[in-house]
C-alpha cells in the first residue's frame, strides 16, 4: 500500500494525483485527458445521480437518451452557437478502413441533437411543458492542460433540456434546478457554493441568462464553476422553430408562439471539487453521505502472545458490530486480514477516506465499548456497545455537518470586499476571491482580466514564474453585500469609475 507522500500545501498537483490514485478513486489512462473512474469514485457519482434524479423527478422531468453522434449539418445548424467551440469538437471520420460519407461529431452537448425533435414533438401548447434530462458522457477536446475530474476530454454529466409556454415558468425552473445543484454540493459533498448569475461575457452565449453555483479551492485560491442552469429564452426555439399556436387567439390562422427554454448541467467535476476541498496529507476524506464505506471496524490490542480464543473473541465482536451497523443502514465493513498490523490498516483506510474507524480491542470489549476515531479531525471517543448504532449514526451526521461548516468558514474567510482597485491584485495574491462594486460592462471585464494578469502595480511577482493568471468574473451573487450597499448613481466601479450596478465576485479560476 502506498500512502500519500506529497503535501497538499507543498505540491498540490502531485498531492491531488496521489490522493485520487492511491485512494483508488481514479486511474490514469493512455489517452490524454481521459481517466478511469474506479468503484470508489463511481460510488460518489451514483449518490449524486440518485439524489439529483429524485429531485428532478419531483419537478416532473423525465429521463431519456439521445444518440451521441451529431452530423455536421445538424451540429453547425447555427453558426454563431457553435463557432467558438469548433476546435473542441471531436469527429468520427472512418469505420474500419473506410471513410464515412460524412463525418460525425461526438456530442459535446446535446442542444443541436435534441431541439429538432422538440420542433417535431411540440405542436400544441398542451404538449408543454416538455421536461427531459439525460445522463450521459460528452466529449470536448480541450487543449488546456487536463486535470482529473476538473477538466477532462470525456466526462459524465446530466443535461436537462426543457420547453415552457411562459418565461416565468422557465425562470422558476432555472432557479429550482440551481437550488438542487446547491444541495448536491452542500448536503452530499459538504462543499459550500456561492449562487449567482454569470456576466454577459461569461454566460452561455446561446442563452439569455446563466445562473451558476461557484465553488472555491482554498489551496490555490481559485474559484471553480460548479454547475450551470440557463434560461435560454426563445433563442433556440427561433433557431429550431419550436412553436405552439397561441391558445388565446381567436383568429382562424392562429399566431405561432416560440417556446421559452431552459438547459442545465452538472458533471463529474463535482467529485474533483470535493476531493480538493476535503482531502488532507493522509489522503482522501469522504463526507459520509457519499462514502462507499462509512465505518471500518478494525481489531487491535492483539499481540503474538494473544490466545486463539482472544483472537476469535475479537473477530466475532467485529463481525457482530458490522452486522448491527449494516442492519441499522450504516455502510460498515470489518478488516480482519490476518497478515497486517492495526497501524497498517489504519493508514490503508485513511488514504481511502473512510469517515469513521472503530477499534475493537480486548480491554475495550471488557468494558463493552469500542474506540471511535474520526477521519475528518482525528478525534477519538469511546463508544458503548450499548446503543452503538445510534451513536455511530449521530457521529456520521456530526462529521458531515462539521466538514461543511469548516469548509464554509474557510470560504467566508477568503471572500473579501474590495472597494479600491489597488487592493484587487494583492487580494488575489493572498489566495482570496474579491467582491467588487462593478459596472458590468464587458470591456471593463476585459480590462480587469488584463490588469490582473500582469502584476501591473510594479510589485514583482513573489517568484519569477509566469505572471499571475488574470481574474475573471465568477458570478454576480444573488446575496449582495449590504454594508456598504451599492448606491445606484453614486457607487463607482472600482476599475473603470463608471456607475456600479451590483457587487461582482471576481477571482482566478479553473
Ligand atoms: O451548460 C449547459 C448545460 C447542459 C446543456 N448545455 C448547456 C450549454 C453548453 C455550452 N457549451 C459548452 N461547451 C461546448 C463545447 C463544444 F464543443 C460545442 F460544440 C458546444 C458547446 C456548448 O454549447
Ligand atoms: Mg468549455
Coordinates of C-alpha atoms and ligand atoms in Angstrom, one line a residue:
X1 CA 0.0 0.0 0.0
X2 CA 1.3 3.4 -0.8
X3 CA 0.1 6.3 1.3
X4 CA 0.2 9.9 0.2
X5 CA 3.7 11.3 0.4
X6 CA 3.1 14.7 -1.3
X7 CA 2.0 17.6 0.8
X8 CA -1.3 19.4 -0.1
X9 CA 0.1 22.8 0.5
X10 CA 3.6 21.9 -0.8
X11 CA 2.9 20.3 -4.1
X12 CA -0.9 20.5 -4.8
X13 CA -1.0 18.9 -8.3
X14 CA 1.2 16.0 -7.2
X15 CA -0.9 15.7 -4.0
X16 CA -4.1 15.7 -5.9
X17 CA -2.8 12.9 -8.3
X18 CA -1.7 10.8 -5.4
X19 CA -4.9 11.2 -3.4
X20 CA -7.0 10.2 -6.4
X21 CA -4.9 7.2 -7.4
X22 CA -3.8 5.9 -4.0
X23 CA -7.4 6.1 -2.6
X24 CA -8.4 4.1 -5.7
X25 CA -10.9 6.7 -6.8
X26 CA -9.4 7.1 -10.3
X27 CA -6.6 5.8 -12.5
X28 CA -4.8 7.4 -15.4
X29 CA -5.5 6.2 -19.0
X30 CA -3.3 6.3 -22.1
X31 CA -5.5 8.8 -23.9
X32 CA -4.5 12.3 -22.7
X33 CA -7.3 14.0 -20.8
X34 CA -9.2 10.7 -20.2
X35 CA -9.3 8.8 -16.9
X36 CA -10.8 5.7 -15.4
X37 CA -13.3 6.3 -12.6
X38 CA -12.8 3.4 -10.3
X39 CA -15.6 2.0 -8.0
X40 CA -14.8 4.3 -5.0
X41 CA -15.1 7.4 -7.3
X42 CA -18.1 6.0 -9.2
X43 CA -20.0 5.4 -5.9
X44 CA -19.8 9.2 -5.3
X45 CA -21.2 9.9 -8.8
X46 CA -24.0 7.3 -8.1
X47 CA -25.0 9.1 -4.9
X48 CA -25.2 12.4 -6.8
X49 CA -27.2 10.7 -9.5
X50 CA -29.7 9.2 -7.0
X51 CA -30.2 12.5 -5.2
X52 CA -30.5 14.7 -8.3
X53 CA -32.6 12.2 -10.2
X54 CA -35.1 12.1 -7.4
X55 CA -35.1 15.9 -7.3
X56 CA -35.8 16.4 -11.0
X57 CA -38.4 13.6 -11.0
X58 CA -40.3 15.6 -8.4
X59 CA -40.1 18.6 -10.8
X60 CA -41.8 16.5 -13.5
X61 CA -38.6 15.9 -15.5
X62 CA -38.3 12.5 -17.3
X63 CA -35.1 10.8 -18.3
X64 CA -34.4 9.8 -21.9
X65 CA -31.4 9.1 -24.2
X66 CA -30.3 10.7 -27.5
X67 CA -27.6 9.4 -29.8
X68 CA -24.1 10.6 -29.2
X69 CA -23.4 11.2 -32.9
X70 CA -24.2 14.5 -34.5
X71 CA -24.0 15.1 -38.2
X72 CA -22.0 18.2 -39.2
X73 CA -25.1 19.6 -40.9
X74 CA -27.0 19.4 -37.6
X75 CA -24.2 20.5 -35.3
X76 CA -23.4 23.6 -37.4
X77 CA -27.1 24.4 -37.8
X78 CA -26.5 27.8 -36.3
X79 CA -23.0 29.2 -36.9
X80 CA -22.8 31.6 -34.0
X81 CA -23.8 29.0 -31.5
X82 CA -21.0 26.7 -32.4
X83 CA -18.3 28.9 -33.9
X84 CA -16.3 29.5 -30.7
X85 CA -16.5 25.8 -29.8
X86 CA -15.5 24.3 -33.1
X87 CA -11.9 23.5 -32.0
X88 CA -13.2 21.3 -29.2
X89 CA -15.5 19.1 -31.3
X90 CA -14.3 15.5 -31.8
X91 CA -15.2 13.8 -35.1
X92 CA -15.6 10.2 -36.3
X93 CA -14.5 10.1 -39.9
X94 CA -13.9 6.4 -40.5
X95 CA -15.4 3.0 -39.8
X96 CA -12.8 0.3 -40.3
X97 CA -10.7 1.3 -43.2
X98 CA -13.5 3.1 -45.0
X99 CA -14.1 6.8 -44.7
X100 CA -17.6 7.8 -43.6
X101 CA -19.8 9.5 -46.2
X102 CA -20.0 12.5 -43.8
X103 CA -18.0 13.0 -40.6
X104 CA -20.0 12.6 -37.4
X105 CA -19.3 14.7 -34.3
X106 CA -19.4 13.2 -30.9
X107 CA -21.8 15.2 -28.8
X108 CA -20.1 18.0 -26.8
X109 CA -23.6 18.9 -25.5
X110 CA -27.0 18.0 -27.0
X111 CA -28.9 21.2 -27.9
X112 CA -28.5 20.6 -31.7
X113 CA -29.3 16.9 -31.3
X114 CA -32.5 17.4 -29.3
X115 CA -34.1 20.6 -30.5
X116 CA -35.0 19.5 -34.0
X117 CA -37.1 16.8 -32.2
X118 CA -38.6 19.4 -29.8
X119 CA -39.8 21.1 -33.0
X120 CA -41.3 17.8 -34.2
X121 CA -42.9 16.8 -30.9
X122 CA -44.2 20.1 -29.7
X123 CA -47.2 21.2 -31.8
X124 CA -49.8 22.5 -29.3
X125 CA -49.4 24.3 -26.0
X126 CA -50.9 21.1 -24.5
X127 CA -47.6 19.5 -25.3
X128 CA -45.9 21.9 -22.9
X129 CA -44.1 21.9 -20.7
X130 CA -41.7 19.3 -22.1
X131 CA -39.1 18.4 -19.5
X132 CA -36.4 15.9 -20.3
X133 CA -32.9 15.0 -19.0
X134 CA -30.2 12.6 -20.0
X135 CA -27.4 11.1 -18.0
X136 CA -24.5 10.5 -20.5
X137 CA -20.9 11.4 -21.3
X138 CA -19.8 14.2 -23.6
X139 CA -16.6 14.8 -25.4
X140 CA -14.8 18.2 -25.6
X141 CA -11.3 18.1 -27.0
X142 CA -10.0 20.8 -24.6
X143 CA -6.4 21.9 -25.1
X144 CA -5.7 23.5 -21.7
X145 CA -3.9 21.0 -19.5
X146 CA -6.3 18.3 -18.4
X147 CA -6.9 17.7 -14.7
X148 CA -8.7 14.6 -13.4
X149 CA -12.4 15.2 -12.8
X150 CA -11.9 19.0 -13.2
X151 CA -11.1 19.3 -16.9
X152 CA -11.3 16.1 -18.9
X153 CA -11.9 15.4 -22.6
X154 CA -14.7 13.0 -21.8
X155 CA -16.8 13.5 -18.7
X156 CA -20.1 12.1 -17.2
X157 CA -22.8 14.6 -16.7
X158 CA -26.5 15.2 -16.8
X159 CA -28.0 17.6 -19.2
X160 CA -31.6 18.8 -18.7
X161 CA -33.5 20.5 -21.6
X162 CA -37.0 21.9 -21.1
X163 CA -39.5 23.9 -23.1
X164 CA -42.2 26.0 -21.4
X165 CA -45.1 28.2 -22.6
X166 CA -44.1 31.2 -20.5
X167 CA -40.9 32.9 -19.4
X168 CA -41.9 32.8 -15.8
X169 CA -42.4 29.1 -15.8
X170 CA -39.0 28.6 -17.4
X171 CA -37.3 31.0 -15.0
X172 CA -38.8 29.3 -12.0
X173 CA -37.4 26.0 -13.2
X174 CA -34.0 27.5 -13.8
X175 CA -33.9 28.5 -10.1
X176 CA -35.4 25.3 -8.8
X177 CA -32.6 23.3 -10.6
X178 CA -29.9 25.7 -9.3
X179 CA -31.2 25.0 -5.8
X180 CA -30.8 21.3 -6.4
X181 CA -27.2 21.9 -7.6
X182 CA -26.5 23.8 -4.4
X183 CA -28.0 20.9 -2.3
X184 CA -25.8 18.3 -4.2
X185 CA -22.8 20.3 -3.2
X186 CA -23.8 21.3 0.4
X187 CA -25.8 18.3 1.6
X188 CA -23.9 15.4 -0.2
X189 CA -20.4 16.7 -0.8
X190 CA -20.2 19.1 2.2
X191 CA -19.0 21.8 -0.2
X192 CA -20.3 25.4 0.2
X193 CA -21.1 27.2 -3.0
X194 CA -22.0 30.8 -4.0
X195 CA -25.1 31.2 -6.2
X196 CA -25.4 33.9 -8.7
X197 CA -25.8 34.9 -12.3
X198 CA -23.0 35.0 -14.9
X199 CA -21.8 38.2 -16.5
X200 CA -22.6 38.8 -20.2
X201 CA -19.0 37.7 -21.1
X202 CA -19.1 34.5 -19.0
X203 CA -22.7 33.4 -19.7
X204 CA -23.6 30.7 -22.2
X205 CA -23.7 32.8 -25.4
X206 CA -26.6 30.7 -26.8
X207 CA -28.9 31.7 -23.9
X208 CA -30.3 34.8 -22.3
X209 CA -29.0 34.2 -18.7
X210 CA -26.8 31.7 -17.0
X211 CA -27.2 31.1 -13.3
X212 CA -24.4 29.2 -11.5
X213 CA -23.1 27.7 -8.3
X214 CA -19.5 28.7 -7.8
X215 CA -17.1 26.7 -5.7
X216 CA -13.7 27.7 -4.2
X217 CA -10.4 25.8 -3.9
X218 CA -8.6 27.3 -0.8
X219 CA -5.2 25.7 -1.6
X220 CA -4.9 27.6 -4.9
X221 CA -7.3 30.5 -4.0
X222 CA -9.2 29.8 -7.3
X223 CA -12.9 29.8 -8.0
X224 CA -14.5 27.0 -10.0
X225 CA -17.8 26.8 -11.8
X226 CA -19.7 24.0 -10.1
X227 CA -22.9 23.7 -12.2
X228 CA -25.0 26.0 -14.5
X229 CA -28.7 26.4 -15.1
X230 CA -29.5 28.5 -18.2
X231 CA -32.6 30.5 -19.2
X232 CA -32.4 30.2 -23.0
X233 CA -35.4 32.4 -23.7
X234 CA -36.6 31.9 -27.3
X235 CA -33.2 31.9 -28.9
X236 CA -33.1 28.2 -29.6
X237 CA -36.8 27.9 -30.3
X238 CA -36.4 30.6 -33.0
X239 CA -33.3 28.8 -34.3
X240 CA -35.1 25.4 -34.4
X241 CA -38.7 26.7 -35.0
X242 CA -40.1 25.2 -31.8
X243 CA -43.6 26.8 -31.8
X244 CA -47.1 26.3 -30.5
X245 CA -50.3 28.0 -31.6
X246 CA -51.4 30.9 -29.4
X247 CA -54.3 29.3 -27.4
X248 CA -55.7 32.8 -26.6
X249 CA -56.1 33.8 -30.3
X250 CA -59.5 33.6 -31.9
X251 CA -58.1 34.2 -35.5
X252 CA -58.6 31.4 -38.0
X253 CA -54.8 31.2 -38.6
X254 CA -53.6 31.4 -35.0
X255 CA -50.2 33.1 -34.5
X256 CA -47.3 30.9 -33.5
X257 CA -45.5 31.4 -30.2
X258 CA -41.9 30.4 -29.8
X259 CA -41.5 28.3 -26.6
X260 CA -39.3 29.5 -23.7
X261 CA -36.5 27.1 -22.9
X262 CA -34.0 26.1 -20.2
X263 CA -31.0 23.8 -20.1
X264 CA -28.9 22.8 -17.1
X265 CA -25.8 20.6 -16.5
X266 CA -23.8 19.1 -13.6
X267 CA -20.8 16.9 -14.2
X268 CA -18.2 14.6 -12.5
X269 CA -16.2 17.9 -11.9
X270 CA -18.2 17.8 -8.6
X271 CA -16.1 14.9 -7.4
X272 CA -12.8 16.7 -8.1
X273 CA -14.0 19.8 -6.1
X274 CA -14.9 17.6 -3.1
X275 CA -11.5 15.8 -3.1
X276 CA -9.6 19.1 -3.4
X277 CA -11.5 20.8 -0.6
X278 CA -11.7 17.9 2.0
X279 CA -8.5 15.9 1.3
X280 CA -5.5 16.1 3.6
X281 CA -1.9 14.8 3.8
X282 CA -3.1 11.4 4.8
X283 CA -5.2 11.2 1.6
X284 CA -8.9 11.3 0.8
X285 CA -11.5 12.5 3.3
X286 CA -15.0 11.4 2.2
X287 CA -18.2 13.0 3.5
X288 CA -20.3 10.2 5.0
X289 CA -23.2 10.8 2.6
X290 CA -21.1 9.8 -0.4
X291 CA -18.7 7.3 1.3
X292 CA -19.0 3.7 0.0
X293 CA -17.6 2.5 3.3
X294 CA -18.7 4.8 6.1
X295 CA -17.3 2.8 9.0
X296 CA -14.3 0.4 9.1
X297 CA -14.0 -1.9 12.1
X298 CA -10.5 -3.0 12.9
X299 CA -9.4 -5.4 15.6
X300 CA -6.5 -4.1 17.8
X301 CA -4.7 -4.8 21.0
X302 CA -3.8 -8.4 19.9
X303 CA -0.2 -9.4 20.2
X304 CA 1.7 -12.5 19.2
X305 CA 1.1 -13.8 22.7
X306 CA -2.7 -13.4 22.4
X307 CA -4.5 -16.7 22.6
X308 CA -6.5 -18.0 19.7
X309 CA -9.5 -17.7 22.0
X310 CA -8.8 -13.9 22.3
X311 CA -8.4 -13.6 18.5
X312 CA -11.7 -15.3 17.9
X313 CA -13.4 -13.2 20.6
X314 CA -12.2 -10.0 19.0
X315 CA -13.0 -11.2 15.4
X316 CA -16.5 -12.2 16.5
X317 CA -17.0 -8.9 18.2
X318 CA -16.0 -7.1 15.0
X319 CA -18.4 -9.1 12.8
X320 CA -21.2 -8.6 15.3
X321 CA -20.6 -4.8 15.3
X322 CA -20.5 -4.9 11.5
X323 CA -23.8 -6.8 11.3
X324 CA -25.5 -4.5 13.8
X325 CA -24.4 -1.4 11.9
X326 CA -25.4 -2.8 8.5
X327 CA -28.8 -3.7 10.0
X328 CA -29.1 0.0 11.0
X329 CA -28.4 1.1 7.4
X330 CA -24.8 2.1 8.0
X331 CA -22.3 1.1 5.3
X332 CA -19.8 -0.8 7.6
X333 CA -17.0 -3.3 6.9
X334 CA -14.6 -5.2 9.1
X335 CA -10.9 -5.6 8.2
X336 CA -9.9 -8.9 9.7
X337 CA -6.9 -9.6 7.4
X338 CA -4.5 -11.6 9.4
X339 CA -1.2 -10.5 8.0
X340 CA -1.5 -6.8 8.5
X341 CA -0.9 -4.8 11.7
X342 CA -3.7 -2.5 13.0
X343 CA -1.5 0.5 12.2
X344 CA -1.1 -0.6 8.6
X345 CA -4.9 -1.0 8.4
X346 CA -5.5 2.5 9.9
X347 CA -3.4 4.0 7.1
X348 CA -5.0 1.8 4.4
X349 CA -8.5 3.1 5.2
X350 CA -7.4 6.7 6.0
X351 CA -5.9 7.1 2.5
X352 CA -9.3 5.8 1.2
X353 CA -11.2 8.5 3.1
X354 CA -13.4 6.2 5.3
X355 CA -15.1 8.7 7.6
X356 CA -15.1 6.7 10.8
X357 CA -12.9 3.9 12.3
X358 CA -13.9 1.7 15.2
X359 CA -11.0 0.0 17.0
X360 CA -12.1 -3.2 18.8
X361 CA -9.6 -4.4 21.5
X362 CA -9.7 -6.8 24.4
X363 CA -9.7 -4.0 27.0
X364 CA -12.5 -2.1 25.2
X365 CA -14.5 -5.3 25.0
X366 CA -14.1 -6.0 28.7
X367 CA -15.8 -2.6 29.1
X368 CA -18.4 -3.4 26.5
X369 CA -17.1 -0.5 24.4
X370 CA -15.1 0.3 21.2
X371 CA -12.9 3.3 20.3
X372 CA -14.1 5.5 17.5
X373 CA -11.7 7.6 15.5
X374 CA -13.0 10.3 13.1
X375 CA -11.2 10.7 9.7
X376 CA -12.0 14.5 9.4
X377 CA -10.5 15.7 12.7
X378 CA -8.9 12.5 14.2
X379 CA -11.0 12.9 17.4
X380 CA -11.2 9.7 19.4
X381 CA -14.1 8.8 21.6
X382 CA -15.0 5.6 23.4
X383 CA -18.5 4.3 22.4
X384 CA -20.5 1.9 24.4
X385 CA -21.6 -1.2 22.5
X386 CA -25.0 -0.5 24.1
X387 CA -26.8 1.7 21.6
X388 CA -23.8 1.7 19.2
X389 CA -26.0 2.1 16.1
X390 CA -27.4 5.4 17.3
X391 CA -24.0 6.7 18.5
X392 CA -22.4 5.9 15.1
X393 CA -25.3 7.4 13.1
X394 CA -25.1 10.6 15.2
X395 CA -21.3 10.7 14.8
X396 CA -21.6 10.4 11.0
X397 CA -24.1 13.2 10.9
X398 CA -21.8 15.3 13.0
X399 CA -18.8 14.5 10.7
X400 CA -20.9 15.6 7.6
X401 CA -22.0 18.8 9.3
X402 CA -18.5 19.6 10.6
X403 CA -17.0 19.1 7.2
X404 CA -19.5 21.5 5.6
X405 CA -19.2 24.2 8.4
X406 CA -15.4 24.1 8.3
X407 CA -15.4 24.5 4.5
X408 CA -17.9 27.3 4.7
X409 CA -15.9 29.1 7.4
X410 CA -12.8 28.9 5.1
X411 CA -14.8 30.1 2.1
X412 CA -16.3 33.0 4.1
X413 CA -12.8 34.0 5.3
X414 CA -11.5 34.0 1.7
X415 CA -14.1 36.3 0.1
X416 CA -13.0 39.9 0.5
X417 CA -14.9 43.1 -0.1
X418 CA -12.5 45.2 -2.3
X419 CA -13.6 48.8 -2.6
X420 CA -10.3 50.2 -4.1
X421 CA -8.5 48.9 -7.2
X422 CA -5.1 49.0 -5.5
X423 CA -6.3 46.2 -3.2
X424 CA -7.6 44.0 -6.0
X425 CA -4.4 42.2 -7.1
X426 CA -2.9 41.9 -3.6
X427 CA -6.2 40.2 -2.5
X428 CA -6.0 37.7 -5.4
X429 CA -2.4 37.1 -4.5
X430 CA -3.4 36.2 -0.9
X431 CA -5.5 33.4 -2.4
X432 CA -8.8 35.1 -1.9
X433 CA -11.8 36.0 -4.1
X434 CA -12.9 39.6 -4.3
X435 CA -16.4 41.1 -4.2
X436 CA -16.2 44.4 -6.0
X437 CA -18.7 47.2 -6.9
X438 CA -18.9 46.6 -10.7
X439 CA -20.3 48.3 -13.7
X440 CA -21.0 45.0 -15.5
X441 CA -19.6 46.3 -18.8
X442 CA -17.8 43.6 -20.9
X443 CA -14.9 45.8 -21.8
X444 CA -14.3 46.6 -18.2
X445 CA -14.2 42.8 -17.5
X446 CA -11.6 42.5 -20.2
X447 CA -9.6 45.3 -18.6
X448 CA -9.8 43.7 -15.2
X449 CA -8.6 40.4 -16.6
X450 CA -5.7 42.2 -18.3
X451 CA -4.7 44.4 -15.4
X452 CA -4.8 41.5 -13.0
X453 CA -2.7 39.1 -15.2
X454 CA 0.3 41.3 -15.3
X455 CA 1.3 42.3 -11.8
X456 CA 0.7 45.7 -13.2
X457 CA 1.3 47.6 -10.0
X458 CA 5.0 47.1 -10.3
X459 CA 5.3 44.8 -7.3
X460 CA 7.3 41.9 -8.7
X461 CA 5.6 38.5 -8.5
X462 CA 7.0 36.7 -5.5
X463 CA 8.8 34.3 -7.8
X464 CA 9.9 34.8 -11.3
X465 CA 7.3 32.2 -12.6
X466 CA 4.9 33.3 -15.3
X467 CA 2.9 36.4 -14.4
X468 CA -0.2 35.5 -12.3
X469 CA -3.3 34.4 -14.1
X470 CA -5.9 37.1 -14.7
X471 CA -9.1 37.3 -12.7
X472 CA -12.4 36.7 -14.3
X473 CA -15.9 37.4 -13.1
X474 CA -17.3 34.2 -11.4
X475 CA -20.8 35.5 -10.8
X476 CA -23.0 38.3 -9.6
X477 CA -24.1 36.8 -6.3
X478 CA -27.8 36.7 -5.6
X479 CA -26.9 37.5 -2.0
X480 CA -25.5 41.1 -2.4
X481 CA -23.4 42.7 0.5
X482 CA -25.5 45.2 2.3
X483 CA -22.7 47.1 4.1
X484 CA -21.7 49.1 2.3
X485 CA -24.7 48.8 -0.1
X486 CA -24.3 49.9 -3.7
X487 CA -25.9 53.3 -4.1
X488 CA -27.2 53.5 -7.7
X489 CA -25.7 56.5 -9.5
X490 CA -23.2 57.1 -6.7
X491 CA -21.1 54.0 -6.0
X492 CA -18.5 53.7 -8.8
X493 CA -17.0 50.6 -10.4
X494 CA -13.5 50.2 -8.8
X495 CA -11.9 49.6 -12.2
X496 CA -13.3 52.0 -14.6
X497 CA -15.1 54.5 -12.5
X498 CA -18.5 54.1 -14.2
X499 CA -21.6 53.7 -12.1
X500 CA -21.6 50.3 -10.3
X501 CA -24.7 48.2 -10.7
X502 CA -24.0 45.3 -8.3
X503 CA -21.2 43.6 -6.4
X504 CA -19.5 41.0 -8.6
X505 CA -17.4 38.0 -7.4
X506 CA -14.1 38.1 -9.2
X507 CA -11.2 35.7 -8.9
X508 CA -8.7 33.5 -10.5
X509 CA -10.4 30.3 -11.6
X510 CA -10.2 26.9 -13.2
Ligands
LIG1 O1 -24.0 24.2 -20.0 C1 -25.0 23.6 -20.4 C2 -25.8 22.7 -19.6 C3 -26.2 21.5 -20.3 C4 -26.6 21.7 -21.7 N1 -25.7 22.6 -22.4 C5 -25.5 23.9 -21.8 C6 -24.6 24.8 -22.6 C7 -23.3 24.2 -23.1 C8 -22.4 25.3 -23.6 N2 -21.4 24.6 -24.4 C9 -20.2 24.3 -23.8 N3 -19.2 23.7 -24.5 C10 -19.4 23.4 -25.8 C11 -18.3 22.7 -26.5 C12 -18.5 22.4 -27.8 F1 -17.5 21.7 -28.5 C13 -19.7 22.7 -28.5 F2 -19.8 22.4 -29.8 C14 -20.7 23.4 -27.9 C15 -20.5 23.7 -26.5 C16 -21.6 24.4 -25.8 O2 -22.7 24.7 -26.3
LIG2 MG1 -15.5 24.7 -22.0

